[in-house]
Short mmCIF file of C-alpha atoms and ligand atoms in Angstrom, two decimals:
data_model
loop_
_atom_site.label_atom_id
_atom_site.label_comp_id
_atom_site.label_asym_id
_atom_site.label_seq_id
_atom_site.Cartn_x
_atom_site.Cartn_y
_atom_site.Cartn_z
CA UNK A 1 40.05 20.90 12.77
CA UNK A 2 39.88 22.13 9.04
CA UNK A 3 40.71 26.02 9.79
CA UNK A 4 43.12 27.50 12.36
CA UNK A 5 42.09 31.06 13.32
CA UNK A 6 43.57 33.58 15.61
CA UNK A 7 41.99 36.40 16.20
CA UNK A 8 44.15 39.85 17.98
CA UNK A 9 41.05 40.46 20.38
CA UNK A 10 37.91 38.72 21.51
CA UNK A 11 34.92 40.29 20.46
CA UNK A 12 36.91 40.38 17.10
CA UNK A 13 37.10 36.61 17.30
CA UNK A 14 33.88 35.87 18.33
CA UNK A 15 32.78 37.92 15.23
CA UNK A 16 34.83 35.88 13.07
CA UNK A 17 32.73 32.85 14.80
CA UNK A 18 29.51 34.36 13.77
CA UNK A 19 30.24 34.30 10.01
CA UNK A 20 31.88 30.68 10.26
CA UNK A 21 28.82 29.44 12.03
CA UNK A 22 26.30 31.50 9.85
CA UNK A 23 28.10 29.54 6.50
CA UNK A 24 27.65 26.53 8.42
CA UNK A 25 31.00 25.69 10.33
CA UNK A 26 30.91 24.41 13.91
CA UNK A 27 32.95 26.93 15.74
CA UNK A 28 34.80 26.96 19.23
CA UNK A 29 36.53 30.08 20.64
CA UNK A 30 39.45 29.53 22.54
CA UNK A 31 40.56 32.38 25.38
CA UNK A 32 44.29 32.53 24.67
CA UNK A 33 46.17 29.19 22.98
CA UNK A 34 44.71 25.69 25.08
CA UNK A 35 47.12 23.25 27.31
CA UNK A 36 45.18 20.39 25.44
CA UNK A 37 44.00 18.98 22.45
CA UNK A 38 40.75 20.39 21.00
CA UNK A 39 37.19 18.52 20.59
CA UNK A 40 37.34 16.18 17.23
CA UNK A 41 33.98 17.48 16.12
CA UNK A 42 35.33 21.11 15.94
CA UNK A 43 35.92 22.32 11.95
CA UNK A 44 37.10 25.53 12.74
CA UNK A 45 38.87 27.09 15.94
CA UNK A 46 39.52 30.40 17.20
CA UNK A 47 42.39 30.98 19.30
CA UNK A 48 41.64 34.90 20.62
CA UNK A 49 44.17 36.55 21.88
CA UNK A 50 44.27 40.19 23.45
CA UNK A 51 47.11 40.68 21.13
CA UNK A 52 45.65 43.99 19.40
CA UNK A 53 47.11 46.64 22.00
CA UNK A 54 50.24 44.95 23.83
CA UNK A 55 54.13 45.56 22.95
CA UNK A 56 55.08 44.04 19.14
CA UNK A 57 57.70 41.04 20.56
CA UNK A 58 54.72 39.56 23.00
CA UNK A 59 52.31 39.71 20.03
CA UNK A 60 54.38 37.93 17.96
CA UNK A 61 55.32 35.25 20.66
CA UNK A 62 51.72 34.50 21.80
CA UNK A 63 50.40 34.09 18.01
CA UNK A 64 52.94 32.09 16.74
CA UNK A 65 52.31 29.91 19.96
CA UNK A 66 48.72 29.77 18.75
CA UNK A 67 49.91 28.48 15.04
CA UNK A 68 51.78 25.57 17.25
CA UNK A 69 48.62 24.88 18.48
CA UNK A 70 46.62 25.04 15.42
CA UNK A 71 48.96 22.97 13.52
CA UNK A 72 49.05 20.15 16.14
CA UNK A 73 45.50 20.27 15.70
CA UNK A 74 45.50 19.45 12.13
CA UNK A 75 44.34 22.65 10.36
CA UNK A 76 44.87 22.81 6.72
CA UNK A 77 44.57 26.56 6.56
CA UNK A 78 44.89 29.18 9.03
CA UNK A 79 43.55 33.20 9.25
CA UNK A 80 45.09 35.84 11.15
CA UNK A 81 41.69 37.89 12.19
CA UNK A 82 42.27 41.82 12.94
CA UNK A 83 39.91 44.39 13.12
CA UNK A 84 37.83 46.05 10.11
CA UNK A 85 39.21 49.53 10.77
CA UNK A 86 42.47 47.92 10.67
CA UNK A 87 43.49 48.68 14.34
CA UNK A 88 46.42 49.22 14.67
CA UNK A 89 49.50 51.73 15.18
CA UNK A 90 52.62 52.50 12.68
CA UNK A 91 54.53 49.87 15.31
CA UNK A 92 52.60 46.89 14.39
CA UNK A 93 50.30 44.87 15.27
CA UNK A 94 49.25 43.64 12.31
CA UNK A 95 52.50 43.38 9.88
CA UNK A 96 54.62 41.96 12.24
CA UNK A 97 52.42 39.18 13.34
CA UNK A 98 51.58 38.21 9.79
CA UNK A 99 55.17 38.01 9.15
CA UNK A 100 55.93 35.68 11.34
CA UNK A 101 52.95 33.79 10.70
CA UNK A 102 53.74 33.98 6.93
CA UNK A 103 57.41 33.23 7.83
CA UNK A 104 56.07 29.75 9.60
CA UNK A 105 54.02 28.67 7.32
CA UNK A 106 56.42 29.52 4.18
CA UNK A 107 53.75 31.81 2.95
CA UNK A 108 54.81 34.14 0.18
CA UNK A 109 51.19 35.59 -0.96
CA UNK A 110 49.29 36.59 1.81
CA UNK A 111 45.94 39.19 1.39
CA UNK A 112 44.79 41.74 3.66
CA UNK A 113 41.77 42.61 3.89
CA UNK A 114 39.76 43.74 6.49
CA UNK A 115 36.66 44.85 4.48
CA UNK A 116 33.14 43.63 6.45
CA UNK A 117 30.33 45.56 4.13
CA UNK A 118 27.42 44.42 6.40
CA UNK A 119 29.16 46.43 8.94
CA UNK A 120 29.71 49.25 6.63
CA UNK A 121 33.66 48.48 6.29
CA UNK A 122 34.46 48.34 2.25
CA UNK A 123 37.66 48.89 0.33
CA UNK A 124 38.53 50.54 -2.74
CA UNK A 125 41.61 51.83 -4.64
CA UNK A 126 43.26 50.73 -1.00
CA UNK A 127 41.59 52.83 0.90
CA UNK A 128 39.29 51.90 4.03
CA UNK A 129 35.71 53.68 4.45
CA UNK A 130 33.43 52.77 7.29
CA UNK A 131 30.25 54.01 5.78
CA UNK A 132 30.69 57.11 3.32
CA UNK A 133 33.82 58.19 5.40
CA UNK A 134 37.17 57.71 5.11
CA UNK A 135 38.80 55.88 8.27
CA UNK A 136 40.27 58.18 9.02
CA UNK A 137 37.56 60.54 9.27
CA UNK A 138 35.00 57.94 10.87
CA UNK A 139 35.33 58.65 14.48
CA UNK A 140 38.61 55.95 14.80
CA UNK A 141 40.93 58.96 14.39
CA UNK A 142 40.32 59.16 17.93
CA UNK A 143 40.59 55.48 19.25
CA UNK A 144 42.06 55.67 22.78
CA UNK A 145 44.90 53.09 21.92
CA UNK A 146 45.15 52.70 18.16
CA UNK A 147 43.80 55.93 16.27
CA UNK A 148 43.79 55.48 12.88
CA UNK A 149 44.78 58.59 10.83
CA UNK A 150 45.50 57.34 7.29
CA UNK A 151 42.61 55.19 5.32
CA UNK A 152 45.25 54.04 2.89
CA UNK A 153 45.94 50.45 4.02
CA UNK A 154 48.94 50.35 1.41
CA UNK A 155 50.94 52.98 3.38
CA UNK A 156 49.91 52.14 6.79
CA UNK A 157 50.59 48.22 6.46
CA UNK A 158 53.91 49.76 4.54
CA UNK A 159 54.96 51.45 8.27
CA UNK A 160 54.53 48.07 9.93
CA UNK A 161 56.70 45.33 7.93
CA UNK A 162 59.67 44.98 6.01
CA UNK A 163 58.31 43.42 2.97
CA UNK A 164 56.68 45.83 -0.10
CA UNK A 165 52.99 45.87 -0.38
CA UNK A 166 51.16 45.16 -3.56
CA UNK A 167 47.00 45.90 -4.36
CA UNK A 168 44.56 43.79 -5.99
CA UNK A 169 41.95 46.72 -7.18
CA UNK A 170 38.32 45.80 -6.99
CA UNK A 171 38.55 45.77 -11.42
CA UNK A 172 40.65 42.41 -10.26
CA UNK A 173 38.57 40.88 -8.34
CA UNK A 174 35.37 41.51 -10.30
CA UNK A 175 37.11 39.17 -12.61
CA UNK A 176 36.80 36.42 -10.03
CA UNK A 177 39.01 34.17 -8.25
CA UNK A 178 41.61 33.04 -11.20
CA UNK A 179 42.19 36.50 -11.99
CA UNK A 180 43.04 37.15 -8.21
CA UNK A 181 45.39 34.32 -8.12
CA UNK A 182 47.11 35.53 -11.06
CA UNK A 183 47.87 39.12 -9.61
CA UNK A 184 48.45 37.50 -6.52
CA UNK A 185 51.35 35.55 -8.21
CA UNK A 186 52.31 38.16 -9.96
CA UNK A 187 52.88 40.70 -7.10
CA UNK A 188 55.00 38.08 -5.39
CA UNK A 189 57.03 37.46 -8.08
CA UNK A 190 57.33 41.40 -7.86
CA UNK A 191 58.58 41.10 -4.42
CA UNK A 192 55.52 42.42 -3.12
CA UNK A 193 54.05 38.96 -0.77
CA UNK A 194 51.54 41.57 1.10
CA UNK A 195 48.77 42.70 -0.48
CA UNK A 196 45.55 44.75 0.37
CA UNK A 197 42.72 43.42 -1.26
CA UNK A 198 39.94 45.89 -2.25
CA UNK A 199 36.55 44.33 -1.44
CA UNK A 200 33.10 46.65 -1.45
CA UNK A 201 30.59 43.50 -1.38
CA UNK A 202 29.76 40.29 0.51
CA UNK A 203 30.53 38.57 -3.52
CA UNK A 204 34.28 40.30 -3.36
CA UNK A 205 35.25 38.59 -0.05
CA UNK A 206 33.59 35.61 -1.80
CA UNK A 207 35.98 35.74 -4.43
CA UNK A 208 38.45 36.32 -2.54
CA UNK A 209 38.10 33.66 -0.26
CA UNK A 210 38.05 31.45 -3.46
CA UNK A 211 41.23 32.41 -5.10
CA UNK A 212 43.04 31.48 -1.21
CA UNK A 213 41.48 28.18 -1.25
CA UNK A 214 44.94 26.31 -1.38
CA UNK A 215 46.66 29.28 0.69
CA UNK A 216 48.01 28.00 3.73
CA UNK A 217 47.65 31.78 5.59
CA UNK A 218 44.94 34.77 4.62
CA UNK A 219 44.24 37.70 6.76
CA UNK A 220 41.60 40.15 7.60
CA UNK A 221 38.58 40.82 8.79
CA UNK A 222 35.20 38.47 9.50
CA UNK A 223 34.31 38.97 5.65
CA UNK A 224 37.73 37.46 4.66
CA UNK A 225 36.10 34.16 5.72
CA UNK A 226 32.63 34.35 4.11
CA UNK A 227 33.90 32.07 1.07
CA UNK A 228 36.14 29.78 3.13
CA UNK A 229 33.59 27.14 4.91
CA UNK A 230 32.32 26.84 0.85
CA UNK A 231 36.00 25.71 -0.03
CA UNK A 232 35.83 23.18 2.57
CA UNK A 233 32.22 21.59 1.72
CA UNK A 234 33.36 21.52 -2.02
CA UNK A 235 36.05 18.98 -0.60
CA UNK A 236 33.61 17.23 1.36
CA UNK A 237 34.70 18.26 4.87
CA UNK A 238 32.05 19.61 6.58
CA UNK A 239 29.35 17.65 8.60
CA UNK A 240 25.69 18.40 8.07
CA UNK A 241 24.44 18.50 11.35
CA UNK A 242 23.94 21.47 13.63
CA UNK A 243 23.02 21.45 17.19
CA UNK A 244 20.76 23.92 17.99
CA UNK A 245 20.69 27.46 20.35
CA UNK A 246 19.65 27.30 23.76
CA UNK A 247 18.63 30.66 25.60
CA UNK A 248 19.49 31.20 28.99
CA UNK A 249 17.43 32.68 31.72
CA UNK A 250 18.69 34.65 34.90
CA UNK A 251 20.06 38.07 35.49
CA UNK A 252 21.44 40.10 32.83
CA UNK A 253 23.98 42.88 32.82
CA UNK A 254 26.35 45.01 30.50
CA UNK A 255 29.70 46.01 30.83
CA UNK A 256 31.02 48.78 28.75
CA UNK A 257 34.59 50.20 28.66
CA UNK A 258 34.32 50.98 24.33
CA UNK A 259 33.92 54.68 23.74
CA UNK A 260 33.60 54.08 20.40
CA UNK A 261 31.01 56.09 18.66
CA UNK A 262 28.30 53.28 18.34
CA UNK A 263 28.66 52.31 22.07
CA UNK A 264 28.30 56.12 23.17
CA UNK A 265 24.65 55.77 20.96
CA UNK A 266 23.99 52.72 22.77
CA UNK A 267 24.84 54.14 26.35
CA UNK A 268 22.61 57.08 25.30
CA UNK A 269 19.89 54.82 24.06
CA UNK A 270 19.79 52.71 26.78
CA UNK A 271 19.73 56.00 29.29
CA UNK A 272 17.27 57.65 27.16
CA UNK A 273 15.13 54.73 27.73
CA UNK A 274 15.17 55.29 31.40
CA UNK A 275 16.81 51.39 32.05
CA UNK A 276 19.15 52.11 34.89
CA UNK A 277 23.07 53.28 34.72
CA UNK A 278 26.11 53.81 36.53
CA UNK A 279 28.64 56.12 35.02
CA UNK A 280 32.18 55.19 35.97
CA UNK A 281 34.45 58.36 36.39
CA UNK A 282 37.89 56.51 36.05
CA UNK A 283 39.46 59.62 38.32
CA UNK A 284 37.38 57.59 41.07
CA UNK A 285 38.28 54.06 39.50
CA UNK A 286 41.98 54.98 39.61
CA UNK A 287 41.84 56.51 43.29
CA UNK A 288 39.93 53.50 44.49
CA UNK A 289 37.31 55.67 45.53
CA UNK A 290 34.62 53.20 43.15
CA UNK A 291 35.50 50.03 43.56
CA UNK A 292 33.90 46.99 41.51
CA UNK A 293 32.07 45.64 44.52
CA UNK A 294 30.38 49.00 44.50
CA UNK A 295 29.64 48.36 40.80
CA UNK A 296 28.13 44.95 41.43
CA UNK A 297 26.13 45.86 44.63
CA UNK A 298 24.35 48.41 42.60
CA UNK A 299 24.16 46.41 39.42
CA UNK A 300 22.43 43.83 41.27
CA UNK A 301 20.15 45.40 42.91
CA UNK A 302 18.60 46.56 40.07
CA UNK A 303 15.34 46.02 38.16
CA UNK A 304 15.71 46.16 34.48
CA UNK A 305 19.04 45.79 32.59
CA UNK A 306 21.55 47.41 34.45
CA UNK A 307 24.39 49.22 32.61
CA UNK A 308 27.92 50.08 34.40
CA UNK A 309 29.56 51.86 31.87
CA UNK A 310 33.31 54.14 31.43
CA UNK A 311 32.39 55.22 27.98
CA UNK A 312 32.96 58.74 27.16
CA UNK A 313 33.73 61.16 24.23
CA UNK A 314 37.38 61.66 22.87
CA UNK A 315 37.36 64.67 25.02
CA UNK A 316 37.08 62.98 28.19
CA UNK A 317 38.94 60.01 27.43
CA UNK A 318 41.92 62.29 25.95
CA UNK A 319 42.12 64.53 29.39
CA UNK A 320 42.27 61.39 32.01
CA UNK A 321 44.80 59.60 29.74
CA UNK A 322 46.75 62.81 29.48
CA UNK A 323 47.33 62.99 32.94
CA UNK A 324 47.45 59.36 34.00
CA UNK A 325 49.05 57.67 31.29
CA UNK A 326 47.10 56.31 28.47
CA UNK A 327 48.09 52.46 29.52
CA UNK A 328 46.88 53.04 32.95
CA UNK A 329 44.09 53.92 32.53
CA UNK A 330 43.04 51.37 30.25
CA UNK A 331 44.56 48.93 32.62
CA UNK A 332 43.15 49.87 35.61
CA UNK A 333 39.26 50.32 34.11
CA UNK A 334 40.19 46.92 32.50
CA UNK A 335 40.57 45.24 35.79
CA UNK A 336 37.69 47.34 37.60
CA UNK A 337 35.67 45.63 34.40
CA UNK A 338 37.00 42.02 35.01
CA UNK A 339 36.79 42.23 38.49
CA UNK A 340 32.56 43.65 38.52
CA UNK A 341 32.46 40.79 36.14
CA UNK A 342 33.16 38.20 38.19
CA UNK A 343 31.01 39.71 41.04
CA UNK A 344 27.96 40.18 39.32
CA UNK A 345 28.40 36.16 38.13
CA UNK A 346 29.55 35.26 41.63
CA UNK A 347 25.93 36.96 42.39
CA UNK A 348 23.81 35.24 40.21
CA UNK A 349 24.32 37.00 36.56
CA UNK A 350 23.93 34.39 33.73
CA UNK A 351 24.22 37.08 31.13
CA UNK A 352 26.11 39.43 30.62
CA UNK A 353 27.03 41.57 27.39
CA UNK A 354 30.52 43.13 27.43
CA UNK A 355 31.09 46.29 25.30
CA UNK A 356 34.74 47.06 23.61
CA UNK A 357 37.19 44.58 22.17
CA UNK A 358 39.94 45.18 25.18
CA UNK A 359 37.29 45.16 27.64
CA UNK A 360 35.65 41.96 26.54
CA UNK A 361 39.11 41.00 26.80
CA UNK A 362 39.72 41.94 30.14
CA UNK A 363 36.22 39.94 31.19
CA UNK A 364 36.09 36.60 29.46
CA UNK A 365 40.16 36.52 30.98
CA UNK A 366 38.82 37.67 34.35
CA UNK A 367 36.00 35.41 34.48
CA UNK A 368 38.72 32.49 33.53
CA UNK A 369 36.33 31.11 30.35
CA UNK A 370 38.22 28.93 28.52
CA UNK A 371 36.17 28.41 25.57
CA UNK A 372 33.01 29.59 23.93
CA UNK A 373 30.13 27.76 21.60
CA UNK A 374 29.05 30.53 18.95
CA UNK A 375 25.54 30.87 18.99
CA UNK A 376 22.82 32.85 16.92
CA UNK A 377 23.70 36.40 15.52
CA UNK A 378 22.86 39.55 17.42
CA UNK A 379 23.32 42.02 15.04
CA UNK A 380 26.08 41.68 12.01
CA UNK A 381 29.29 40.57 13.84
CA UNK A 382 28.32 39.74 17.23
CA UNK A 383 26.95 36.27 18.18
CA UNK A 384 25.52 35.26 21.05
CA UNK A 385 28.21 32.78 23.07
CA UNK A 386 27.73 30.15 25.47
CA UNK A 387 29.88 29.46 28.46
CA UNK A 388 30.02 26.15 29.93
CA UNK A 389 27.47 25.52 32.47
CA UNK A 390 24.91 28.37 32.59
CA UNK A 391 26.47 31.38 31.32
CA UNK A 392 25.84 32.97 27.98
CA UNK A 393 27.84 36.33 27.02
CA UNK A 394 27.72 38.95 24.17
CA UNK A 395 31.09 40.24 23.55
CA UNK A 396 29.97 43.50 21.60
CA UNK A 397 32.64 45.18 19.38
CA UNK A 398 32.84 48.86 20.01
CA UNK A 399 31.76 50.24 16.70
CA UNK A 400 29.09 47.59 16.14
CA UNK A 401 25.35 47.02 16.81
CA UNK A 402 21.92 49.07 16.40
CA UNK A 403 21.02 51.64 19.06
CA UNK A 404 19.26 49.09 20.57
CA UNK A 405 21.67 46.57 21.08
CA UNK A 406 21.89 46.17 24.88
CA UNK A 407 18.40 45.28 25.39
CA UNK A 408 17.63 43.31 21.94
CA UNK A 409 21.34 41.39 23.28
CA UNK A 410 19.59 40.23 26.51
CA UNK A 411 16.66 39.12 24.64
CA UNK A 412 18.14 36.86 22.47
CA UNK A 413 20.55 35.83 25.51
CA UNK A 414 17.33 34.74 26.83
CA UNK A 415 16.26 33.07 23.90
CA UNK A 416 13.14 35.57 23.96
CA UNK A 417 14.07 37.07 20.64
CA UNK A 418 14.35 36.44 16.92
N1 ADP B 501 36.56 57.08 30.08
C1 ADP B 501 37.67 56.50 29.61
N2 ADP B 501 38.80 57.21 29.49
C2 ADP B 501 39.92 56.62 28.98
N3 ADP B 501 40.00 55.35 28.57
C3 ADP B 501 38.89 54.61 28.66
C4 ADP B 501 37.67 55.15 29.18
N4 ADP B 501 36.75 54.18 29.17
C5 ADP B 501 37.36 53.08 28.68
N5 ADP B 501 38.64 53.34 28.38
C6 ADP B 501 39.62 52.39 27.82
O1 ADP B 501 39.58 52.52 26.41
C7 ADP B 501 39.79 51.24 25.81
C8 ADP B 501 38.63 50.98 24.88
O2 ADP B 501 38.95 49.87 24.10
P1 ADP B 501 37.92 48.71 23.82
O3 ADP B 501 37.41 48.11 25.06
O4 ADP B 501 38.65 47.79 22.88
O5 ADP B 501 36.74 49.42 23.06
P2 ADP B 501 36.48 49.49 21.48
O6 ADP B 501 36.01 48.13 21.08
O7 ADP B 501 35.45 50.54 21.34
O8 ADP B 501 37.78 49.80 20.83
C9 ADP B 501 39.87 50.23 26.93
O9 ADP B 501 41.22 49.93 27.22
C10 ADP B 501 39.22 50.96 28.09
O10 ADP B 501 39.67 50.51 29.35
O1 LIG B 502 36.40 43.45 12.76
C1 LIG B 502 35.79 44.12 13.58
O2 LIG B 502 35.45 45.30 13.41
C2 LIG B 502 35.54 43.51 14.92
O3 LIG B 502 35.46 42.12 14.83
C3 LIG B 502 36.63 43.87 15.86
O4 LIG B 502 37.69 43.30 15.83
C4 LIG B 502 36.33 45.04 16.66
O5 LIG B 502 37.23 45.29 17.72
P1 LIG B 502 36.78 46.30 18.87
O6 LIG B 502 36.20 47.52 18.20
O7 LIG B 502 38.00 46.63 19.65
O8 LIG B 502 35.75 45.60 19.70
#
């Protein structure tokens, strides 16, 4: 294994696999750190944790176990993978975690940068946009577990670690990759290890990923790795051959607990569409008065692509979690999720596409997959995955995919699309 990854949530990891494999790396996912030594063919692993949303000390402790794990495995470099709004609260994740990766690894440069441009995420003058908006204007100001009200990475990062954080401006890395080393020395020497890296285009993360080539830890988003796999061909490393995609056939179903704003257009796409739907009211999740094996009954006796879904607007997601308890409720719609998960397989499903980083989470955990093959792109940042044996999943991240995504998912699931 060439590069160690861990990535703070699955769907986030998966979409980290989807630019390795697309730049020609063979990928495996691993669901939390393994008990035992990976394949030998494998160039790059993913270790994806649900690291994103629990307390600082256990995120800290489960990815530095990951690092063990990478390092036995022989990695050369590793990346810490986080999400491309930057989720995260003024408590961490993200600073501590790279601190004590950096701190490992004896790291004293270490970017940040979570820019994705295919997906609309770009950087500039250290401040996130997601499309023309700032973050903190884009709809993630209202996150149910880590709202993000300041675009300026520089200040937020700032909250979250003890070390000062330095900028390499876009002007920078136009230059290319010596003149990003150079800043990069010279904001360490400045006592500033932690930098935010702007990046507006696929050639910036490029760049980027060129001036890190002898780096032993970067961080960011998917795009932070567009320019790594290139580093590692240059040496040599990488083997030519690919094996190829196969769909699978068999019942399909999807899963949503993301009320981000691009699942809430999907959800409304799909209903508009007239495919079938079952609305989860977590007031009845929480009582018990829906249960999962209601959820799979019905999702299985439907024709079409049946959608079970506990996405709503900030609203209605604000007024439940004010009066259960914002944890709760994600816990408890969590396990209702993993739970109709393992039903609707137990029944027959062979694919299934899971909407929301947590949730996806809570599913590939529940359904006790250890590891996933990355398969053929969906739409920017989500892959198609393959199970072992006959189950193939699409572990959507909230704010990505087209309208269409549920049904053009189960396509290429199938192997029916292109
Ligand atoms: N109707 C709802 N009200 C409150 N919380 C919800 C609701 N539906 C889902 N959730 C919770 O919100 C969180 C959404 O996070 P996630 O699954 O990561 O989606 P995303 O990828 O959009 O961030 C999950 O913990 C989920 O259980
Ligand atoms: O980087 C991204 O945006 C994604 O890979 C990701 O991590 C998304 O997380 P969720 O929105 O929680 O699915």
């Amino acid at each position: 294994m060439l590069l160690g990854c861990i990535g703070d949530d699955f769907t986030g990891s998966s979409d980290l696999g989807n630019t390795l494999v697309k730049a020609g790396m063979r990928v495996v996912q691993y669901s939390g750190t393994p008990k035992t030594p990976a394949a030998p063919d494998v160039e790059a692993g993913i270790v994806a944790l649900k690291s994103r949303s629990i307390p600082v000390d256990q995120a800290v402790k489960l990815s530095l176990e990951a690092l063990d794990w990478l390092k036995a495995q022989g990695c050369r470099q590793f990346l810490f993978k986080y999400c491309s709004t930057f989720d995260s609260t003024p408590e961490g994740n993200i600073g501590p975690v790279a601190e004590a990766l950096a701190d490992a690894l004896g790291a004293d440069r270490v970017i940040f940068c979570p820019a994705f441009p295919a997906a609309g995420r770009t950087i500039y003058q250290g401040h996130l946009f997601v499309g023309d908006r700032l973050l903190n204007e884009s709809g993630m100001e209202n996150h149910p577990l880590t709202p993000m009200t300041d675009p300026d990475l520089r200040r937020w990062l700032s909250r979250q670690t003890r070390h000062m954080v330095g900028h390499i401006p876009a002007a920078t890395v136009w230059q290319g990759a010596e003149a990003i080393r150079a800043l990069l020395d010279d904001e360490s020497a400045k006592g500033r290890p932690f930098v935010i890296a702007d990046a507006i285009r696929d050639q910036d993360l490029v760049a980027l990923g060129r001036a890190v080539a002898d780096l032993p830890l970067l961080t960011g988003g998917s795009g932070i790795a567009l320019g790594l796999p290139q580093n590692f061909r240059d040496q040599g490393l990488l083997a030519a051959d690919r094996t190829g995609w196969q769909g699978q056939a068999g019942k399909a179903a999807v899963l949503s607990g993301s009320c981000s704003r691009a699942t809430r257009g999907q959800v409304a796409h799909h209903i508009d569409g007239g495919s079938p739907a079952l609305e989860l009211d977590p007031e009845a999740v929480l009582s018990g008065v829906t249960t999962p094996q209601d959820a799979a009954a019905w999702a299985l006796m439907q024709n079409g692509l049946p959608l079970v879904y506990s996405s709503a607007d900030p609203e209605r997601v604000r007024e439940v979690q004010s009066r259960h308890g914002t944890e709760t409720v994600a816990a408890r719609l969590e396990d209702f999720f993993a739970e109709t998960a393992r039903l609707l397989v137990a029944g027959g499903t062979t694919r299934l596409i899971t909407a929301g980083g947590e949730t996806s989470g809570a599913v590939v955990e529940g359904l006790a997959v250890a590891q996933l093959e990355i398969g053929p792109e969906i739409d920017p940042g989500v892959p198609a995955v393959r199970v072992a044996g006959d189950l193939v999943l699409a572990l959507k991240s909230g704010n990505f995919g087209s309208d269409d995504f549920f049904a053009k998912a189960a396509a290429r699931l199938e192997g029916t699309a292109e």
